[in-house]
Tab-separated table of C-alpha atoms in Angstrom:
chain	number	residue	atom	x	y	z
A	1	MET	CA	-6.140	20.033	-7.809
A	2	SER	CA	-5.333	19.787	-4.181
A	3	ARG	CA	-7.564	17.722	-2.468
A	4	THR	CA	-8.555	17.658	2.020
A	5	THR	CA	-9.559	15.863	4.047
A	6	PRO	CA	-11.580	17.171	6.211
A	7	PRO	CA	-10.509	17.459	9.830
A	8	ARG	CA	-10.982	15.613	12.451
A	9	PRO	CA	-13.988	15.618	14.287
A	10	LEU	CA	-11.961	16.340	18.174
A	11	ASP	CA	-8.133	16.526	19.435
A	12	VAL	CA	-8.068	12.920	20.440
A	13	THR	CA	-4.209	12.952	22.026
A	14	ALA	CA	-6.538	15.847	24.539
A	15	LEU	CA	-8.920	12.422	25.701
A	16	PHE	CA	-7.283	10.304	25.472
A	17	PRO	CA	-3.075	11.270	25.898
A	18	ARG	CA	-1.671	8.232	26.162
A	19	LEU	CA	-2.363	7.759	22.234
A	20	ALA	CA	0.242	10.827	21.537
A	21	PRO	CA	3.283	9.794	21.494
A	22	LEU	CA	2.218	7.043	18.994
A	23	ALA	CA	1.176	9.575	16.347
A	24	ARG	CA	3.010	8.543	13.121
A	25	THR	CA	2.827	10.803	9.400
A	26	ALA	CA	0.890	9.123	6.784
A	27	THR	CA	0.715	10.447	3.406
A	28	ARG	CA	-3.170	10.274	1.695
A	29	LEU	CA	-2.552	9.596	-2.305
A	30	HIS	CA	-5.710	10.593	-3.602
A	31	PRO	CA	-5.557	8.754	-6.913
A	32	ARG	CA	-7.459	10.620	-9.913
A	33	ALA	CA	-8.056	9.306	-13.123
A	34	GLY	CA	-5.733	10.775	-16.029
A	35	SER	CA	-3.419	10.904	-18.162
A	36	PRO	CA	0.023	10.534	-16.429
A	37	SER	CA	3.582	10.577	-17.643
A	38	ARG	CA	6.108	9.025	-16.584
A	39	HIS	CA	7.731	12.347	-15.112
A	40	ASP	CA	5.003	12.401	-12.760
A	41	SER	CA	4.019	11.068	-9.531
A	42	SER	CA	1.128	8.106	-10.144
A	43	VAL	CA	-0.548	5.167	-9.968
A	44	GLY	CA	-1.019	3.038	-13.506
A	45	GLY	CA	0.619	5.401	-15.776
A	46	PRO	CA	4.095	5.154	-17.553
A	47	LEU	CA	7.211	4.950	-15.579
A	48	LEU	CA	10.638	6.362	-15.307
A	49	TRP	CA	12.842	3.224	-16.237
A	50	PRO	CA	15.813	2.720	-17.580
A	51	ALA	CA	16.163	1.517	-21.242
A	52	ASP	CA	19.820	-0.554	-20.012
A	53	GLU	CA	17.786	-2.184	-17.086
A	54	PRO	CA	16.097	-5.391	-17.959
A	55	TRP	CA	11.916	-4.888	-16.934
A	56	PRO	CA	10.579	-8.011	-14.379
A	57	HIS	CA	8.684	-10.546	-15.342
A	58	CYS	CA	7.728	-12.893	-13.042
A	59	ASP	CA	8.799	-16.096	-13.929
A	60	ASP	CA	6.207	-18.309	-11.375
A	61	PRO	CA	4.087	-20.814	-13.017
A	62	HIS	CA	0.435	-19.296	-13.875
A	63	THR	CA	-1.479	-22.455	-13.568
A	64	TRP	CA	-5.211	-21.883	-15.385
A	65	GLU	CA	-7.863	-23.410	-13.331
A	66	GLN	CA	-9.709	-23.780	-16.836
A	67	VAL	CA	-12.852	-22.825	-14.928
A	68	THR	CA	-12.152	-18.887	-15.647
A	69	ALA	CA	-10.078	-17.416	-18.469
A	70	ALA	CA	-7.972	-14.419	-18.033
A	71	PHE	CA	-8.994	-10.167	-19.805
A	72	SER	CA	-7.495	-9.451	-22.773
A	73	LEU	CA	-4.676	-6.792	-21.582
A	74	GLU	CA	-5.474	-4.924	-24.990
A	75	GLU	CA	-9.707	-5.271	-24.623
A	76	GLU	CA	-9.602	-4.400	-21.430
A	77	ARG	CA	-7.858	-1.751	-22.160
A	78	GLN	CA	-9.884	-0.360	-24.978
A	79	ASP	CA	-13.173	-0.962	-22.779
A	80	ARG	CA	-11.889	1.949	-20.752
A	81	GLY	CA	-10.413	3.364	-22.785
A	82	ILE	CA	-7.571	3.751	-21.830
A	83	PRO	CA	-4.249	4.796	-24.751
A	84	ALA	CA	-2.075	1.925	-25.416
A	85	PRO	CA	1.777	2.686	-23.588
A	86	GLY	CA	3.934	3.207	-25.740
A	87	ALA	CA	4.685	3.491	-29.803
A	88	SER	CA	3.054	0.052	-31.775
A	89	GLU	CA	7.316	-1.017	-32.261
A	90	GLN	CA	8.859	-2.519	-29.753
A	91	PRO	CA	12.430	-0.885	-29.308
A	92	ASP	CA	14.771	-3.521	-30.948
A	93	GLY	CA	12.315	-2.403	-33.883
A	94	SER	CA	9.985	-5.649	-33.569
A	95	GLY	CA	6.190	-5.729	-33.631
A	96	ALA	CA	4.758	-4.826	-30.563
A	97	ASP	CA	1.837	-7.912	-31.176
A	98	GLU	CA	4.438	-10.897	-31.335
A	99	ALA	CA	5.017	-12.803	-28.630
A	100	GLY	CA	8.899	-12.177	-26.747
A	101	ASP	CA	10.492	-12.758	-23.646
A	102	GLY	CA	8.683	-16.145	-23.272
A	103	GLU	CA	4.851	-14.342	-23.631
A	104	TRP	CA	2.859	-16.763	-25.344
A	105	PRO	CA	0.210	-14.816	-27.970
A	106	LEU	CA	-3.512	-15.036	-26.408
A	107	ASP	CA	-4.451	-17.454	-29.120
A	108	ASP	CA	-2.175	-19.864	-28.688
A	109	MET	CA	-3.152	-20.135	-24.320
A	110	ALA	CA	-6.084	-22.033	-24.273
A	111	ASP	CA	-4.231	-25.260	-26.383
A	112	ALA	CA	-0.586	-24.733	-24.576
A	113	ASP	CA	0.924	-28.105	-22.893
A	114	GLN	CA	2.315	-26.060	-19.595
A	115	PRO	CA	1.118	-24.292	-17.406
A	116	TRP	CA	-0.913	-20.665	-18.493
A	117	PRO	CA	-0.399	-18.567	-19.420
A	118	GLY	CA	2.808	-19.568	-20.903
A	119	GLY	CA	6.420	-18.717	-19.742
A	120	PRO	CA	7.440	-15.499	-17.859
A	121	ILE	CA	5.358	-12.400	-17.206
A	122	ALA	CA	6.024	-9.298	-17.701
A	123	MET	CA	4.454	-6.753	-14.918
A	124	LEU	CA	2.574	-4.120	-14.880
A	125	PRO	CA	3.426	-0.381	-13.427
A	126	VAL	CA	1.409	-0.373	-10.556
A	127	ALA	CA	2.422	3.066	-9.340
A	128	GLN	CA	5.721	5.645	-9.528
A	129	LEU	CA	5.926	8.214	-6.517
A	130	TYR	CA	9.022	10.667	-6.595
A	131	ALA	CA	10.111	11.696	-2.975
A	132	ARG	CA	9.214	15.166	-4.588
A	133	ASP	CA	5.212	14.440	-3.857
A	134	VAL	CA	6.050	12.368	-0.614
A	135	PRO	CA	9.395	13.459	1.194
A	136	LEU	CA	8.492	10.320	3.780
A	137	LEU	CA	9.877	7.562	1.135
A	138	ARG	CA	13.456	7.337	1.125
A	139	PRO	CA	14.760	4.498	1.805
A	140	PRO	CA	17.500	3.552	4.413
A	141	GLY	CA	21.400	3.819	2.737
A	142	GLN	CA	20.270	4.820	0.098
A	143	THR	CA	20.346	9.304	0.324
A	144	GLU	CA	20.245	9.782	-3.599
A	145	ALA	CA	17.724	7.116	-4.469
A	146	ASP	CA	14.413	9.627	-4.985
A	147	LEU	CA	11.661	7.564	-6.648
A	148	LEU	CA	10.033	4.455	-5.591
A	149	GLN	CA	8.819	2.327	-8.264
A	150	VAL	CA	5.893	-0.934	-7.475
A	151	LEU	CA	4.895	-3.547	-10.693
A	152	TRP	CA	3.638	-6.332	-10.268
A	153	CYS	CA	2.493	-9.675	-11.340
A	154	PRO	CA	-0.905	-9.109	-12.539
A	155	PHE	CA	-2.079	-12.764	-11.620
A	156	ASP	CA	-2.625	-14.792	-8.508
A	157	HIS	CA	0.482	-16.102	-6.384
A	158	PRO	CA	-1.710	-17.093	-4.127
A	159	ALA	CA	-4.682	-15.275	-3.205
A	160	HIS	CA	-3.461	-11.589	-4.960
A	161	PRO	CA	-0.739	-10.152	-7.598
A	162	ARG	CA	2.677	-10.581	-6.980
A	163	THR	CA	4.495	-7.032	-5.768
A	164	ALA	CA	8.314	-5.653	-7.182
A	165	LEU	CA	9.677	-2.532	-5.524
A	166	PHE	CA	12.634	-0.595	-7.100
A	167	TRP	CA	14.287	2.548	-5.655
A	168	ARG	CA	16.372	4.424	-7.979
A	169	SER	CA	17.609	8.126	-8.698
A	170	ALA	CA	15.451	10.090	-10.911
A	171	ALA	CA	17.798	12.257	-12.192
A	172	SER	CA	20.514	8.962	-13.597
A	173	VAL	CA	17.834	8.274	-15.400
A	174	THR	CA	18.945	9.694	-18.546
A	175	ASP	CA	17.570	7.226	-21.338
A	176	VAL	CA	13.870	5.959	-21.203
A	177	LEU	CA	12.988	2.994	-21.689
A	178	GLY	CA	9.902	3.679	-24.215
A	179	SER	CA	7.941	0.616	-24.953
A	180	PRO	CA	8.459	-1.352	-22.400
A	181	PRO	CA	7.001	-5.453	-22.513
A	182	GLU	CA	3.925	-5.632	-21.211
A	183	PRO	CA	1.518	-9.319	-20.497
A	184	PRO	CA	-0.732	-10.951	-22.688
A	185	ALA	CA	-3.970	-10.719	-20.204
A	186	VAL	CA	-4.673	-10.080	-16.497
A	187	GLU	CA	-6.199	-12.368	-14.170
A	188	TYR	CA	-8.908	-10.296	-13.504
A	189	PRO	CA	-9.975	-6.655	-15.186
A	190	GLY	CA	-9.178	-5.129	-10.886
A	191	TYR	CA	-5.547	-6.305	-11.739
A	192	LEU	CA	-5.309	-3.991	-14.448
A	193	PRO	CA	-5.295	0.096	-12.770
A	194	GLN	CA	-6.225	3.104	-14.023
A	195	PRO	CA	-3.787	5.751	-14.966
A	196	CYS	CA	-4.453	7.845	-12.083
A	197	LEU	CA	-2.745	11.247	-11.161
A	198	LEU	CA	-1.746	12.062	-7.282
A	199	SER	CA	-3.026	14.177	-4.951
A	200	PRO	CA	-0.608	13.877	-2.132
A	201	GLU	CA	-1.545	15.510	1.376
A	202	GLU	CA	-0.316	14.917	5.086
A	203	VAL	CA	-2.195	13.851	7.918
A	204	THR	CA	-2.443	11.690	11.424
A	205	GLU	CA	-2.516	8.907	11.975
A	206	TYR	CA	-2.647	6.493	14.929
A	207	PRO	CA	-2.350	3.071	16.024
A	208	HIS	CA	-5.346	0.848	14.856
A	209	PHE	CA	-7.284	-0.025	18.239
A	210	MET	CA	-6.416	-3.587	17.859
A	211	GLU	CA	-3.076	-2.873	18.245
A	212	LEU	CA	-3.153	-0.464	21.241
A	213	GLY	CA	-2.414	-2.304	24.141
A	214	LYS	CA	-5.100	-3.413	26.654
A	215	GLU	CA	-5.058	-0.130	28.927
A	216	LEU	CA	-5.372	2.126	25.983
A	217	ARG	CA	-7.941	-0.198	24.655
A	218	ASP	CA	-10.001	0.056	28.251
A	219	GLU	CA	-9.787	3.547	28.036
A	220	LEU	CA	-11.209	3.749	24.616
A	221	THR	CA	-14.225	1.687	25.402
A	222	ASP	CA	-14.788	3.827	28.920
A	223	TRP	CA	-18.366	5.686	27.145
A	224	ASN	CA	-17.838	8.380	29.811
A	225	ARG	CA	-14.080	9.569	28.569
A	226	TRP	CA	-15.935	10.049	25.178
A	227	ARG	CA	-19.100	12.301	26.443
A	228	SER	CA	-16.480	14.966	27.972
A	229	ALA	CA	-16.032	15.575	24.404
A	230	GLU	CA	-19.068	17.636	24.280
A	231	GLY	CA	-21.356	15.973	21.774
A	232	ALA	CA	-18.379	15.905	18.678
A	233	VAL	CA	-19.281	11.810	19.625
A	234	ASP	CA	-23.019	11.150	18.590
A	235	ASP	CA	-25.031	8.728	21.259
A	236	SER	CA	-25.349	5.631	18.682
A	237	TYR	CA	-21.470	4.806	19.435
A	238	ALA	CA	-22.250	4.917	23.235
A	239	ALA	CA	-22.358	0.820	23.222
A	240	ALA	CA	-18.804	0.708	21.499
A	241	PRO	CA	-16.991	4.017	21.107
A	242	GLU	CA	-14.387	2.268	20.141
A	243	ASP	CA	-15.902	1.776	16.810
A	244	PHE	CA	-15.743	5.767	16.363
A	245	TYR	CA	-12.091	5.785	17.282
A	246	LYS	CA	-11.197	2.697	14.014
A	247	THR	CA	-13.702	4.433	11.904
A	248	THR	CA	-13.388	8.578	12.319
A	249	LEU	CA	-10.196	9.418	13.917
A	250	SER	CA	-6.842	6.296	13.801
A	251	VAL	CA	-5.805	5.140	10.621
A	252	SER	CA	-6.618	6.906	7.155
A	253	PRO	CA	-8.546	5.069	4.239
A	254	GLY	CA	-7.375	4.583	0.758
A	255	TRP	CA	-4.195	4.485	-0.921
A	256	LYS	CA	-1.368	5.399	1.290
A	257	ALA	CA	2.220	6.006	1.612
A	258	GLY	CA	3.554	5.464	5.594
A	259	GLY	CA	1.399	5.341	8.818
A	260	TRP	CA	0.142	2.777	10.587
A	261	THR	CA	-1.106	-0.405	9.220
A	262	ARG	CA	-4.827	-1.266	9.078
A	263	TRP	CA	-6.118	-4.850	9.960
A	264	GLY	CA	-9.884	-6.650	10.469
A	265	LEU	CA	-9.818	-9.024	8.011
A	266	THR	CA	-7.083	-10.612	10.282
A	267	ASP	CA	-5.500	-9.758	14.120
A	268	PRO	CA	-2.962	-8.019	14.076
A	269	MET	CA	0.667	-11.260	13.434
A	270	PRO	CA	3.989	-9.302	13.634
A	271	ARG	CA	5.652	-8.023	10.093
A	272	SER	CA	9.325	-8.702	10.666
A	273	CYS	CA	11.868	-8.882	8.584
A	274	SER	CA	12.361	-12.694	7.016
A	275	THR	CA	16.498	-12.128	6.339
A	276	CYS	CA	17.156	-10.269	10.147
A	277	GLY	CA	13.909	-10.379	11.859
A	278	THR	CA	13.631	-6.145	12.003
A	279	ALA	CA	9.939	-4.959	12.585
A	280	MET	CA	9.251	-4.246	9.404
A	281	ASP	CA	7.397	0.169	8.009
A	282	PRO	CA	4.304	0.358	6.293
A	283	LEU	CA	5.500	1.655	3.202
A	284	LEU	CA	2.151	1.554	1.022
A	285	THR	CA	-1.278	0.956	0.390
A	286	ILE	CA	-3.112	0.228	-2.536
A	287	ALA	CA	-6.154	-0.254	-2.181
A	288	THR	CA	-9.672	-1.274	-3.887
A	289	THR	CA	-11.839	1.920	-3.049
A	290	GLU	CA	-10.686	5.462	-0.933
A	291	TRP	CA	-13.159	5.231	1.061
A	292	ASN	CA	-16.698	2.540	1.951
A	293	ARG	CA	-19.707	3.292	4.536
A	294	GLY	CA	-17.895	3.119	7.705
A	295	THR	CA	-15.653	5.605	5.925
A	296	ARG	CA	-17.007	8.154	4.395
A	297	ASN	CA	-16.240	10.727	6.495
A	298	TRP	CA	-12.787	10.635	5.750
A	299	ALA	CA	-14.018	11.310	2.129
A	300	PRO	CA	-11.983	15.114	0.317
A	301	GLU	CA	-14.081	17.256	1.044
A	302	GLY	CA	-16.604	17.883	-2.473
A	303	ASP	CA	-15.146	14.919	-3.690
A	304	GLY	CA	-17.847	12.931	-5.432
A	305	ALA	CA	-19.302	15.877	-7.377
A	306	ARG	CA	-15.997	16.284	-9.459
A	307	ASP	CA	-14.741	12.644	-9.715
A	308	PRO	CA	-17.750	10.760	-11.192
A	309	LEU	CA	-16.926	7.309	-11.685
A	310	PRO	CA	-19.257	4.984	-14.729
A	311	PRO	CA	-22.548	3.601	-13.994
A	312	GLY	CA	-21.443	0.549	-11.910
A	313	VAL	CA	-18.473	1.179	-11.123
A	314	PRO	CA	-18.358	1.364	-6.652
A	315	PRO	CA	-18.012	4.108	-4.933
A	316	ALA	CA	-14.657	5.513	-4.222
A	317	ASN	CA	-12.760	3.205	-6.555
A	318	TYR	CA	-10.938	5.362	-8.935
A	319	THR	CA	-8.427	3.287	-9.890
A	320	ARG	CA	-10.747	0.807	-10.512
A	321	ILE	CA	-8.663	-2.054	-9.016
A	322	ASP	CA	-10.166	-4.592	-6.926
A	323	LEU	CA	-8.541	-6.806	-4.442
A	324	ALA	CA	-9.410	-10.101	-2.810
A	325	ARG	CA	-12.932	-8.897	-2.820
A	326	GLY	CA	-12.706	-5.338	-1.682
A	327	TYR	CA	-9.610	-5.611	0.517
A	328	ASP	CA	-6.505	-3.517	0.398
A	329	LEU	CA	-2.779	-4.835	-0.080
A	330	GLN	CA	0.017	-3.505	2.516
A	331	LEU	CA	3.094	-3.032	1.636
A	332	HIS	CA	5.767	-3.741	5.050
A	333	VAL	CA	9.875	-2.783	4.173
A	334	CYS	CA	12.366	-3.661	6.047
A	335	PRO	CA	13.847	-0.221	7.919
A	336	VAL	CA	17.902	-1.479	7.775
A	337	SER	CA	18.268	-2.091	4.233
A	338	PRO	CA	16.142	-1.600	1.146
A	339	ASP	CA	17.453	-4.827	-0.636
A	340	HIS	CA	15.665	-6.720	2.038
A	341	PRO	CA	12.833	-9.178	0.848
A	342	HIS	CA	9.414	-7.212	1.246
A	343	LEU	CA	6.373	-7.803	3.226
A	344	GLU	CA	2.504	-8.093	1.140
A	345	LEU	CA	-0.214	-8.178	4.312
A	346	VAL	CA	-4.229	-8.335	2.187
A	347	GLN	CA	-6.581	-6.563	5.249
């Protein structure tokens, strides 16, 4: 089902021409609960993963503070009515209940003498994006790559899950891994994405107010400039018209690919490649909610009525992800090489 962001109330470049060359295209993903297959673009769905390629694991320590317990992946799925992925047997024929690849049975975790849970942790699928749905997704120097896969370790490192990115050609995957390994637990239920299908939509974005130069910021704080918009801007913004720009005209909320970086938790900071020093580009925003009270005007038209959420779930929290108590995890990549490390930014 397609979703359409309501038109912006005015053409901001008509009032502020300096913004025109700063426009960028972002693809809002609009994830909504569904039953994706490995051939779909999705959040939290199965991945088109080659059977002969090792599944990614997190080898870093996972220290149990003995204050809060982790949550069983199986029980969390049952609570939400999410079917377990794959068959009951692993590809090698071993039972799914056996601990493998360094993972520990839940009953043994509390008594372990090593950091908890012990051993490498199998990473969880977070997103799979086909270029046919998000044409902007093309890694530098890999023209054949048309599929981006994002996974994370469902434990804090140090304050949010650690992510891993994989680019590949979908056509090259002929033998698919049927039942990938899984972690026995997640640190928080909000680290288990609800399986969602996507309705990609391209929108135009402009830089966050704090990323603009002083002259443009001064223009955007001049109420007299906004008054010429003939009623498109409410008088309640007279004291701080830049707030209208921030919430309505600049950076779209929710899950998206590309576009501009969202700020608010901190001031803008340099995002440079740790390998070559090149300025990094926004790749994917993993969002807690699709919008909030301040950005409700970005909600697709008629969206609330056709996508009801269970009682107790925050508004617009369709993926059921909760990052840093309601913030977003923004992934940035180096435009020089997909082999250079990516950057994780919570805002």
